[in-house]
XYZ file of C-alpha atoms in Angstrom:
342
model
C -148.213 85.045 16.644
C -148.602 81.853 18.817
C -151.375 79.915 19.517
C -152.885 82.590 22.034
C -153.667 79.496 24.098
C -150.077 78.598 24.326
C -148.788 81.934 24.753
C -151.417 82.625 28.175
C -149.760 79.593 29.758
C -145.847 80.804 28.831
C -146.271 83.560 30.461
C -149.044 82.073 33.142
C -146.859 78.898 34.482
C -144.657 80.773 37.400
C -148.305 82.548 38.459
C -150.143 78.647 38.594
C -147.045 77.014 39.781
C -147.003 79.930 42.583
C -150.653 80.167 43.604
C -151.785 76.487 42.277
C -155.256 77.067 44.233
C -156.386 80.688 42.275
C -158.839 80.440 39.876
C -157.641 82.841 36.509
C -159.661 84.375 34.063
C -157.826 86.219 31.255
C -158.750 87.726 27.604
C -156.983 88.952 25.131
C -157.512 90.584 21.773
C -154.595 91.689 18.676
C -156.224 93.072 15.927
C -159.857 92.155 16.485
C -158.998 88.342 16.989
C -160.504 87.687 20.509
C -159.346 84.963 22.932
C -160.752 84.065 26.514
C -159.807 81.704 28.906
C -159.822 80.179 32.381
C -157.374 78.803 34.242
C -156.451 77.454 37.033
C -152.886 75.570 38.411
C -154.116 72.669 40.269
C -158.381 71.824 40.473
C -161.073 72.667 37.365
C -160.519 76.761 35.767
C -163.165 78.581 36.341
C -166.351 79.901 33.745
C -164.802 83.048 31.944
C -167.712 84.829 33.149
C -166.627 84.742 36.707
C -166.743 88.042 38.434
C -164.048 89.745 40.406
C -164.022 92.757 42.569
C -161.573 95.139 40.375
C -159.858 96.456 43.226
C -157.631 99.763 42.158
C -158.300 98.704 38.397
C -162.036 100.644 39.175
C -159.445 103.385 39.298
C -159.420 103.614 35.508
C -162.773 103.387 35.145
C -163.028 106.349 37.705
C -161.373 108.129 35.641
C -163.005 106.609 32.078
C -165.894 108.561 33.745
C -164.378 111.741 33.890
C -162.710 111.931 30.992
C -166.445 111.165 29.168
C -168.209 113.733 31.332
C -165.661 116.185 30.065
C -166.541 114.858 26.623
C -169.884 115.836 27.434
C -169.404 118.982 29.078
C -170.587 117.754 32.501
C -167.193 118.695 33.971
C -164.179 120.583 32.668
C -160.651 118.447 33.627
C -158.565 121.853 35.191
C -161.821 122.259 37.264
C -160.764 123.159 41.293
C -162.875 120.991 43.561
C -163.963 123.766 44.881
C -166.183 124.294 42.106
C -167.977 120.812 43.005
C -167.949 120.477 46.942
C -169.508 122.753 49.144
C -166.852 125.022 51.630
C -168.791 124.206 54.182
C -166.640 120.939 54.025
C -163.911 121.552 51.952
C -162.561 124.978 53.455
C -158.891 125.119 52.996
C -158.611 127.570 50.367
C -154.919 125.442 49.153
C -157.096 122.019 49.042
C -160.120 123.243 46.833
C -158.008 124.375 44.095
C -157.142 121.421 43.469
C -158.476 120.331 40.437
C -160.143 117.025 38.690
C -157.155 116.579 36.288
C -154.642 116.495 38.936
C -156.956 113.376 41.181
C -156.483 111.852 37.802
C -152.919 111.632 37.102
C -152.149 111.353 41.491
C -150.595 115.029 41.686
C -152.704 116.708 43.961
C -150.192 116.061 47.276
C -153.134 113.982 48.512
C -151.764 111.328 51.028
C -152.478 107.615 49.921
C -154.587 107.052 52.513
C -157.008 108.884 54.683
C -154.775 110.039 57.453
C -158.322 109.297 59.803
C -158.832 105.711 58.660
C -158.312 104.124 62.200
C -160.078 107.330 63.906
C -163.123 104.765 64.112
C -162.790 100.752 65.073
C -161.519 99.087 62.120
C -162.063 95.412 61.162
C -159.148 94.488 59.784
C -160.896 91.653 57.076
C -162.279 95.009 55.568
C -160.031 98.128 56.187
C -162.500 100.339 54.486
C -165.801 99.446 55.634
C -166.417 101.426 58.270
C -164.874 104.072 56.410
C -167.997 106.166 56.554
C -169.189 109.429 54.923
C -169.169 111.221 58.003
C -164.931 110.160 58.754
C -164.620 111.199 54.760
C -166.763 114.255 55.539
C -164.129 114.993 59.319
C -161.248 114.585 56.935
C -161.871 117.188 54.037
C -162.941 119.487 56.941
C -159.491 119.615 58.360
C -157.224 119.484 55.243
C -154.840 121.344 55.297
C -152.286 120.859 52.849
C -148.986 123.209 52.598
C -148.477 123.711 49.082
C -150.539 124.293 46.415
C -150.706 121.536 43.307
C -149.419 119.717 41.354
C -147.392 117.498 43.435
C -144.358 114.554 42.032
C -146.714 112.173 40.617
C -147.339 109.819 43.697
C -150.763 106.841 44.140
C -153.533 108.113 46.146
C -156.715 105.671 46.942
C -157.591 108.473 48.584
C -157.298 110.850 45.365
C -159.387 108.490 43.307
C -161.845 108.042 46.024
C -162.445 112.013 45.550
C -162.727 112.033 42.408
C -165.670 109.398 42.294
C -166.818 111.440 45.409
C -166.173 114.697 43.422
C -168.129 112.925 40.373
C -171.028 112.195 42.455
C -171.441 115.461 43.824
C -172.071 117.198 40.481
C -173.977 114.771 38.721
C -176.334 114.244 42.055
C -176.553 110.979 41.811
C -174.532 108.459 43.718
C -171.388 106.540 42.076
C -172.597 103.253 41.298
C -175.880 104.501 39.539
C -173.309 107.668 38.198
C -170.988 104.281 36.449
C -173.855 102.665 35.416
C -176.147 105.157 33.558
C -172.668 107.270 31.819
C -170.244 104.992 31.371
C -171.330 100.381 31.769
C -175.366 100.447 30.460
C -174.178 102.995 27.300
C -170.777 100.477 26.050
C -172.937 98.013 27.288
C -170.826 96.262 30.575
C -173.697 94.460 31.423
C -171.916 92.817 33.811
C -169.716 95.816 35.358
C -171.735 97.183 38.592
C -170.290 98.854 41.897
C -172.455 96.740 43.674
C -173.169 92.824 43.187
C -177.065 92.819 42.493
C -178.830 89.413 43.833
C -178.886 88.498 40.124
C -174.514 88.784 40.013
C -173.837 86.819 43.292
C -173.595 83.342 42.111
C -170.982 84.524 39.594
C -168.261 85.938 42.231
C -165.561 83.973 43.090
C -164.482 84.854 47.034
C -161.484 86.907 46.909
C -158.525 84.646 49.221
C -154.974 85.128 50.226
C -151.902 83.551 48.484
C -152.411 80.526 50.474
C -156.222 79.571 49.301
C -158.063 80.720 52.862
C -161.089 83.057 51.781
C -160.793 86.884 52.960
C -164.373 88.727 53.267
C -165.239 91.662 50.356
C -163.865 94.703 50.551
C -166.270 97.751 50.748
C -166.200 101.336 50.237
C -168.376 103.099 51.991
C -166.910 106.506 51.299
C -164.709 106.116 48.344
C -166.367 103.659 46.345
C -163.679 105.334 43.223
C -160.999 103.881 44.672
C -161.489 100.052 44.760
C -165.715 99.027 44.736
C -166.311 98.148 40.805
C -166.448 94.325 40.061
C -167.014 92.726 36.103
C -165.993 89.876 34.260
C -162.869 89.550 31.660
C -165.024 89.767 29.136
C -166.655 93.448 30.261
C -163.314 94.635 31.151
C -162.009 93.616 27.750
C -165.330 94.976 25.845
C -164.248 98.439 27.545
C -160.711 98.458 26.240
C -161.895 97.510 23.029
C -163.860 100.276 23.012
C -160.327 101.957 24.182
C -159.100 101.306 21.305
C -161.078 102.292 18.858
C -163.799 99.245 18.969
C -167.289 99.172 20.175
C -169.191 102.081 20.661
C -167.396 105.059 18.830
C -168.969 107.728 20.986
C -166.501 107.210 23.120
C -163.338 106.819 21.120
C -162.016 110.553 21.580
C -162.820 110.398 25.541
C -161.488 106.950 25.810
C -158.200 108.211 23.695
C -157.128 111.034 26.122
C -156.688 109.220 28.617
C -153.766 107.236 27.359
C -151.989 110.598 27.079
C -149.424 110.753 29.502
C -149.200 113.686 30.876
C -146.872 113.890 34.337
C -143.961 111.541 34.987
C -143.689 109.188 37.796
C -140.428 107.188 38.088
C -139.893 104.516 35.771
C -143.352 105.162 33.835
C -145.359 108.181 32.969
C -149.266 108.460 33.885
C -152.619 109.416 31.767
C -155.806 110.058 33.031
C -156.238 106.948 35.715
C -153.753 104.351 33.274
C -150.131 104.067 33.629
C -148.353 104.972 30.156
C -144.835 102.168 29.512
C -142.618 102.457 26.680
C -142.169 99.263 25.042
C -139.651 98.858 22.258
C -140.766 102.685 21.757
C -144.114 101.947 22.030
C -146.897 103.599 24.405
C -148.526 100.467 26.382
C -151.056 101.980 28.828
C -151.962 99.392 31.944
C -153.090 99.234 35.700
C -152.910 96.548 37.753
C -154.477 95.626 41.261
C -153.730 93.272 44.720
C -156.729 94.608 46.955
C -158.780 92.025 49.301
C -157.643 89.113 48.321
C -158.295 89.356 43.914
C -155.583 90.767 42.087
C -155.555 91.748 38.542
C -153.840 93.105 35.148
C -155.405 95.056 32.088
C -153.197 96.560 29.679
C -153.121 97.830 25.707
C -151.410 99.470 22.649
C -152.692 101.717 19.637
C -150.235 100.988 18.227
C -150.021 96.940 18.576
C -154.186 96.883 18.555
C -153.905 94.587 21.545
C -155.221 94.361 24.863
C -154.683 92.243 28.080
C -157.296 91.155 31.115
C -155.670 88.492 33.432
C -157.727 88.656 36.818
C -157.279 86.656 40.088
C -159.301 85.490 43.049
C -155.940 85.209 45.280
C -154.095 87.962 46.733
C -150.395 88.229 47.273
C -147.524 86.625 49.412
C -145.467 87.793 51.687
C -142.437 87.503 49.057
C -144.499 89.252 46.040
C -145.582 92.243 48.786
C -142.190 92.578 50.324
C -140.866 93.953 47.561
C -144.141 95.818 45.699
C -144.256 92.920 43.070
C -147.997 92.649 41.973
C -148.406 89.158 40.834
C -150.281 89.130 37.702
C -148.278 93.226 36.443
C -144.825 91.277 35.083
C -146.841 88.088 32.747
C -149.699 90.785 31.489
C -146.857 93.548 30.521
C -145.071 90.630 28.760
C -147.976 89.461 27.168
C -148.580 92.974 25.930
C -144.972 93.104 24.653
C -145.469 90.274 22.714
C -148.075 92.153 20.672
C -146.025 94.743 19.967
C -144.248 95.175 16.602
C -140.469 94.449 16.274
Protein backbone atom coordinates (compact mmCIF):
# COMPACT_ATOMS: atom_id res chain seq x y z
CA UNK A 1 0.00 0.00 0.00
CA UNK A 2 1.34 3.46 -0.96
CA UNK A 3 1.91 6.21 1.56
CA UNK A 4 -1.63 7.24 2.70
CA UNK A 5 -0.97 10.95 2.13
CA UNK A 6 0.32 10.31 -1.42
CA UNK A 7 -2.70 8.13 -2.13
CA UNK A 8 -5.08 10.82 -0.91
CA UNK A 9 -3.40 13.58 -2.91
CA UNK A 10 -3.36 11.41 -6.05
CA UNK A 11 -7.10 10.66 -5.92
CA UNK A 12 -8.10 14.22 -4.91
CA UNK A 13 -5.78 16.05 -7.32
CA UNK A 14 -8.51 16.53 -9.93
CA UNK A 15 -11.04 17.73 -7.33
CA UNK A 16 -8.59 20.23 -5.77
CA UNK A 17 -7.75 21.55 -9.24
CA UNK A 18 -11.44 21.97 -10.09
CA UNK A 19 -12.35 23.53 -6.73
CA UNK A 20 -9.12 25.32 -5.71
CA UNK A 21 -10.62 27.30 -2.79
CA UNK A 22 -12.47 24.32 -1.26
CA UNK A 23 -11.42 23.21 2.23
CA UNK A 24 -11.32 19.40 2.33
CA UNK A 25 -10.93 17.11 5.32
CA UNK A 26 -10.30 13.42 4.71
CA UNK A 27 -9.72 10.35 6.85
CA UNK A 28 -8.80 6.81 5.84
CA UNK A 29 -8.36 3.67 7.90
CA UNK A 30 -6.89 0.38 6.69
CA UNK A 31 -6.38 -2.59 8.99
CA UNK A 32 -6.49 -0.29 12.00
CA UNK A 33 -4.01 2.31 10.67
CA UNK A 34 -5.64 5.76 10.57
CA UNK A 35 -4.65 8.75 8.43
CA UNK A 36 -6.39 12.16 8.76
CA UNK A 37 -5.53 15.23 6.67
CA UNK A 38 -6.78 18.68 5.70
CA UNK A 39 -6.26 19.68 2.05
CA UNK A 40 -6.80 22.72 -0.13
CA UNK A 41 -5.81 23.57 -3.69
CA UNK A 42 -5.02 27.23 -2.92
CA UNK A 43 -4.48 28.67 0.55
CA UNK A 44 -4.16 27.18 4.02
CA UNK A 45 -5.62 23.68 4.50
CA UNK A 46 -8.38 23.43 7.14
CA UNK A 47 -7.87 22.08 10.65
CA UNK A 48 -8.80 18.40 10.74
CA UNK A 49 -11.34 19.04 13.52
CA UNK A 50 -13.38 21.39 11.26
CA UNK A 51 -17.14 20.85 11.36
CA UNK A 52 -19.14 20.31 8.15
CA UNK A 53 -22.82 19.92 7.33
CA UNK A 54 -23.27 16.26 6.34
CA UNK A 55 -26.26 16.84 4.04
CA UNK A 56 -27.53 13.52 2.68
CA UNK A 57 -24.89 11.55 4.64
CA UNK A 58 -27.37 12.21 7.48
CA UNK A 59 -29.50 9.44 5.97
CA UNK A 60 -26.99 6.77 7.04
CA UNK A 61 -27.12 8.07 10.62
CA UNK A 62 -30.95 8.05 10.53
CA UNK A 63 -30.91 4.45 9.25
CA UNK A 64 -28.37 3.58 11.98
CA UNK A 65 -30.80 5.01 14.52
CA UNK A 66 -33.48 2.68 13.10
CA UNK A 67 -31.21 -0.38 13.20
CA UNK A 68 -29.99 0.30 16.74
CA UNK A 69 -33.55 0.93 17.97
CA UNK A 70 -34.64 -2.34 16.29
CA UNK A 71 -31.80 -4.16 18.05
CA UNK A 72 -32.94 -2.67 21.37
CA UNK A 73 -36.55 -3.73 20.72
CA UNK A 74 -37.92 -0.17 20.45
CA UNK A 75 -39.18 -0.75 16.89
CA UNK A 76 -39.30 -3.47 14.22
CA UNK A 77 -37.88 -3.04 10.73
CA UNK A 78 -41.19 -4.29 9.29
CA UNK A 79 -43.22 -1.99 11.54
CA UNK A 80 -45.80 0.01 9.54
CA UNK A 81 -46.13 3.78 9.77
CA UNK A 82 -49.71 3.23 10.97
CA UNK A 83 -48.20 2.06 14.28
CA UNK A 84 -46.10 5.21 14.65
CA UNK A 85 -48.08 8.14 13.23
CA UNK A 86 -51.65 8.74 14.45
CA UNK A 87 -54.53 8.18 11.99
CA UNK A 88 -55.58 11.81 12.49
CA UNK A 89 -52.37 12.71 10.60
CA UNK A 90 -51.79 9.71 8.33
CA UNK A 91 -55.27 8.51 7.45
CA UNK A 92 -54.69 6.67 4.16
CA UNK A 93 -54.69 2.87 4.66
CA UNK A 94 -52.14 2.26 1.89
CA UNK A 95 -49.80 4.92 3.30
CA UNK A 96 -50.18 3.44 6.78
CA UNK A 97 -48.72 0.14 5.46
CA UNK A 98 -45.35 1.69 4.51
CA UNK A 99 -42.73 0.09 6.76
CA UNK A 100 -39.65 1.61 8.40
CA UNK A 101 -37.43 -0.68 6.31
CA UNK A 102 -39.09 0.58 3.11
CA UNK A 103 -38.31 4.16 4.14
CA UNK A 104 -34.67 3.21 4.84
CA UNK A 105 -34.27 1.41 1.47
CA UNK A 106 -36.16 4.07 -0.55
CA UNK A 107 -38.84 1.55 -1.61
CA UNK A 108 -41.78 3.35 0.06
CA UNK A 109 -42.96 5.00 -3.17
CA UNK A 110 -42.75 8.44 -1.56
CA UNK A 111 -41.64 11.23 -3.91
CA UNK A 112 -38.10 12.57 -3.61
CA UNK A 113 -39.28 15.96 -2.25
CA UNK A 114 -42.53 16.96 -0.49
CA UNK A 115 -45.14 17.80 -3.16
CA UNK A 116 -46.20 20.84 -1.10
CA UNK A 117 -42.65 22.21 -0.69
CA UNK A 118 -43.72 25.26 -2.70
CA UNK A 119 -46.91 25.87 -0.70
CA UNK A 120 -45.32 28.64 1.38
CA UNK A 121 -42.89 31.40 0.34
CA UNK A 122 -39.43 29.87 0.24
CA UNK A 123 -35.97 31.33 0.74
CA UNK A 124 -33.84 30.03 -2.17
CA UNK A 125 -30.79 30.18 0.11
CA UNK A 126 -32.46 27.77 2.58
CA UNK A 127 -34.91 25.70 0.50
CA UNK A 128 -36.22 23.52 3.38
CA UNK A 129 -36.12 26.17 6.12
CA UNK A 130 -39.73 27.23 5.50
CA UNK A 131 -41.01 23.64 5.40
CA UNK A 132 -42.65 23.58 8.81
CA UNK A 133 -44.27 20.86 10.91
CA UNK A 134 -47.67 22.18 9.83
CA UNK A 135 -46.78 21.86 6.12
CA UNK A 136 -45.46 18.34 6.75
CA UNK A 137 -48.69 17.51 8.62
CA UNK A 138 -50.69 18.86 5.69
CA UNK A 139 -48.75 16.55 3.34
CA UNK A 140 -49.40 13.52 5.58
CA UNK A 141 -53.14 14.22 5.76
CA UNK A 142 -53.39 14.53 1.98
CA UNK A 143 -51.08 11.67 0.98
CA UNK A 144 -52.98 8.99 -0.97
CA UNK A 145 -50.63 6.63 -2.83
CA UNK A 146 -52.22 4.64 -5.66
CA UNK A 147 -50.17 1.47 -5.22
CA UNK A 148 -49.16 -0.28 -2.00
CA UNK A 149 -45.43 -0.56 -1.19
CA UNK A 150 -42.83 -1.85 -1.85
CA UNK A 151 -41.95 0.10 -4.99
CA UNK A 152 -38.74 0.04 -7.07
CA UNK A 153 -36.03 1.78 -5.07
CA UNK A 154 -35.98 5.51 -5.81
CA UNK A 155 -34.16 8.16 -3.76
CA UNK A 156 -36.51 9.98 -1.37
CA UNK A 157 -35.29 12.79 0.86
CA UNK A 158 -38.89 12.99 2.10
CA UNK A 159 -38.87 9.29 3.03
CA UNK A 160 -35.73 9.64 5.16
CA UNK A 161 -37.22 12.73 6.79
CA UNK A 162 -40.35 10.71 7.53
CA UNK A 163 -38.24 7.89 9.02
CA UNK A 164 -36.61 10.36 11.42
CA UNK A 165 -40.06 11.72 12.29
CA UNK A 166 -41.51 8.23 12.97
CA UNK A 167 -38.58 7.22 15.21
CA UNK A 168 -38.87 10.52 17.11
CA UNK A 169 -42.60 9.91 17.67
CA UNK A 170 -41.96 6.38 18.98
CA UNK A 171 -39.48 7.63 21.59
CA UNK A 172 -41.24 10.99 22.28
CA UNK A 173 -37.95 12.84 21.71
CA UNK A 174 -37.01 15.32 19.03
CA UNK A 175 -34.67 13.99 16.35
CA UNK A 176 -31.55 15.79 17.62
CA UNK A 177 -31.96 14.56 21.20
CA UNK A 178 -32.83 11.04 20.04
CA UNK A 179 -29.71 10.91 17.86
CA UNK A 180 -27.59 12.25 20.71
CA UNK A 181 -28.93 9.81 23.32
CA UNK A 182 -29.16 6.60 21.25
CA UNK A 183 -26.25 6.91 18.84
CA UNK A 184 -23.80 9.78 19.34
CA UNK A 185 -23.15 9.79 23.09
CA UNK A 186 -22.86 5.99 23.49
CA UNK A 187 -20.61 5.79 20.40
CA UNK A 188 -18.40 8.66 21.58
CA UNK A 189 -19.31 10.98 18.69
CA UNK A 190 -18.71 14.22 20.58
CA UNK A 191 -18.76 16.49 17.49
CA UNK A 192 -21.78 14.97 15.72
CA UNK A 193 -25.01 16.90 16.14
CA UNK A 194 -28.25 17.98 14.47
CA UNK A 195 -27.89 21.45 16.01
CA UNK A 196 -24.61 23.36 16.00
CA UNK A 197 -24.02 24.57 19.56
CA UNK A 198 -22.23 27.81 20.49
CA UNK A 199 -19.29 25.67 21.54
CA UNK A 200 -19.05 23.97 18.12
CA UNK A 201 -19.92 27.02 15.98
CA UNK A 202 -16.33 28.41 15.71
CA UNK A 203 -15.24 25.14 14.03
CA UNK A 204 -18.09 25.09 11.47
CA UNK A 205 -16.86 25.79 7.94
CA UNK A 206 -19.32 27.84 5.91
CA UNK A 207 -20.74 26.21 2.81
CA UNK A 208 -19.95 27.71 -0.61
CA UNK A 209 -21.00 27.49 -4.22
CA UNK A 210 -18.61 25.74 -6.62
CA UNK A 211 -17.03 29.12 -7.37
CA UNK A 212 -16.46 29.92 -3.70
CA UNK A 213 -19.39 32.24 -2.96
CA UNK A 214 -20.58 31.74 0.66
CA UNK A 215 -23.94 29.94 1.04
CA UNK A 216 -26.16 30.43 4.12
CA UNK A 217 -26.73 27.25 6.15
CA UNK A 218 -29.63 25.02 5.17
CA UNK A 219 -32.10 24.09 7.93
CA UNK A 220 -34.56 21.21 8.14
CA UNK A 221 -37.20 22.05 10.78
CA UNK A 222 -39.69 19.34 9.76
CA UNK A 223 -37.41 16.76 8.09
CA UNK A 224 -34.09 16.64 10.01
CA UNK A 225 -33.66 12.92 9.26
CA UNK A 226 -32.93 13.78 5.63
CA UNK A 227 -30.10 16.27 6.07
CA UNK A 228 -29.64 18.01 9.43
CA UNK A 229 -26.53 16.35 10.89
CA UNK A 230 -23.11 18.03 11.24
CA UNK A 231 -19.83 16.34 12.05
CA UNK A 232 -16.04 16.19 11.66
CA UNK A 233 -14.05 13.64 9.66
CA UNK A 234 -12.76 12.23 12.95
CA UNK A 235 -16.24 11.57 14.28
CA UNK A 236 -17.54 10.16 10.99
CA UNK A 237 -14.51 7.85 10.93
CA UNK A 238 -15.26 6.73 14.48
CA UNK A 239 -18.77 5.86 13.27
CA UNK A 240 -17.32 3.97 10.27
CA UNK A 241 -14.83 2.08 12.45
CA UNK A 242 -17.74 1.02 14.66
CA UNK A 243 -19.37 -0.26 11.43
CA UNK A 244 -16.19 -2.27 10.80
CA UNK A 245 -16.57 -3.94 14.19
CA UNK A 246 -14.16 -1.78 16.18
CA UNK A 247 -15.09 0.63 18.92
CA UNK A 248 -18.32 0.23 20.86
CA UNK A 249 -19.15 -3.46 20.25
CA UNK A 250 -22.75 -3.19 21.49
CA UNK A 251 -23.51 -1.54 18.12
CA UNK A 252 -21.80 -4.16 15.92
CA UNK A 253 -24.83 -6.35 15.12
CA UNK A 254 -27.11 -3.39 14.36
CA UNK A 255 -24.53 -1.71 12.10
CA UNK A 256 -23.65 -4.94 10.25
CA UNK A 257 -27.37 -5.42 9.54
CA UNK A 258 -27.45 -2.08 7.71
CA UNK A 259 -24.78 -3.20 5.22
CA UNK A 260 -26.61 -6.24 3.84
CA UNK A 261 -27.88 -5.61 0.28
CA UNK A 262 -31.70 -5.64 0.35
CA UNK A 263 -32.98 -4.13 -2.90
CA UNK A 264 -31.70 -3.38 -6.40
CA UNK A 265 -31.23 0.28 -7.31
CA UNK A 266 -29.80 0.54 -10.81
CA UNK A 267 -26.07 -0.20 -10.90
CA UNK A 268 -25.89 -0.85 -7.14
CA UNK A 269 -28.03 -2.24 -4.33
CA UNK A 270 -29.29 -0.63 -1.17
CA UNK A 271 -28.95 -1.68 2.43
CA UNK A 272 -30.46 0.37 5.27
CA UNK A 273 -29.39 3.92 4.37
CA UNK A 274 -26.31 2.63 2.53
CA UNK A 275 -25.61 2.06 -1.17
CA UNK A 276 -23.86 -1.28 -1.78
CA UNK A 277 -21.60 -1.69 -4.83
CA UNK A 278 -19.66 -4.73 -5.98
CA UNK A 279 -16.00 -3.81 -6.49
CA UNK A 280 -13.76 -6.69 -7.61
CA UNK A 281 -16.30 -9.15 -6.23
CA UNK A 282 -16.45 -7.51 -2.78
CA UNK A 283 -19.18 -5.38 -1.20
CA UNK A 284 -18.32 -1.71 -0.71
CA UNK A 285 -20.98 0.24 1.20
CA UNK A 286 -21.03 3.99 0.64
CA UNK A 287 -23.03 7.19 0.52
CA UNK A 288 -22.32 10.53 -1.11
CA UNK A 289 -23.95 13.92 -0.68
CA UNK A 290 -24.14 17.34 -2.28
CA UNK A 291 -26.36 19.72 -0.33
CA UNK A 292 -26.33 23.28 0.97
CA UNK A 293 -22.84 24.28 -0.16
CA UNK A 294 -21.14 21.06 0.99
CA UNK A 295 -20.19 17.73 -0.58
CA UNK A 296 -19.26 14.52 1.17
CA UNK A 297 -18.46 10.84 0.76
CA UNK A 298 -18.17 8.01 3.22
CA UNK A 299 -17.57 4.35 2.50
CA UNK A 300 -16.32 1.15 4.07
CA UNK A 301 -15.53 -2.46 3.24
CA UNK A 302 -15.57 -5.28 5.76
CA UNK A 303 -13.56 -7.43 3.30
CA UNK A 304 -10.77 -4.84 3.13
CA UNK A 305 -11.08 -3.75 6.79
CA UNK A 306 -11.00 -0.20 5.42
CA UNK A 307 -13.04 3.01 5.46
CA UNK A 308 -12.85 6.46 3.88
CA UNK A 309 -14.55 9.79 4.65
CA UNK A 310 -14.07 13.00 2.65
CA UNK A 311 -15.90 16.26 3.44
CA UNK A 312 -15.67 19.61 1.60
CA UNK A 313 -17.22 23.05 1.98
CA UNK A 314 -18.04 23.77 -1.71
CA UNK A 315 -21.12 22.63 -3.65
CA UNK A 316 -20.97 21.21 -7.15
CA UNK A 317 -20.31 22.96 -10.44
CA UNK A 318 -23.00 23.26 -13.10
CA UNK A 319 -20.99 20.80 -15.21
CA UNK A 320 -21.07 18.17 -12.43
CA UNK A 321 -24.72 18.87 -11.60
CA UNK A 322 -25.88 18.46 -15.20
CA UNK A 323 -24.15 15.09 -15.35
CA UNK A 324 -25.35 14.02 -11.91
CA UNK A 325 -21.77 13.52 -10.71
CA UNK A 326 -21.33 14.16 -7.00
CA UNK A 327 -17.79 15.59 -6.91
CA UNK A 328 -16.24 13.44 -4.14
CA UNK A 329 -17.98 10.18 -5.10
CA UNK A 330 -15.47 9.02 -7.76
CA UNK A 331 -12.34 9.72 -5.66
CA UNK A 332 -14.00 8.16 -2.60
CA UNK A 333 -14.85 4.94 -4.45
CA UNK A 334 -11.40 4.93 -6.11
CA UNK A 335 -9.74 5.14 -2.69
CA UNK A 336 -11.95 2.30 -1.40
CA UNK A 337 -10.97 0.12 -4.37
CA UNK A 338 -7.28 0.69 -3.55
CA UNK A 339 -7.76 -1.04 -0.21
CA UNK A 340 -9.52 -4.12 -1.56
CA UNK A 341 -7.59 -7.36 -1.90
CA UNK A 342 -6.68 -8.11 -5.56
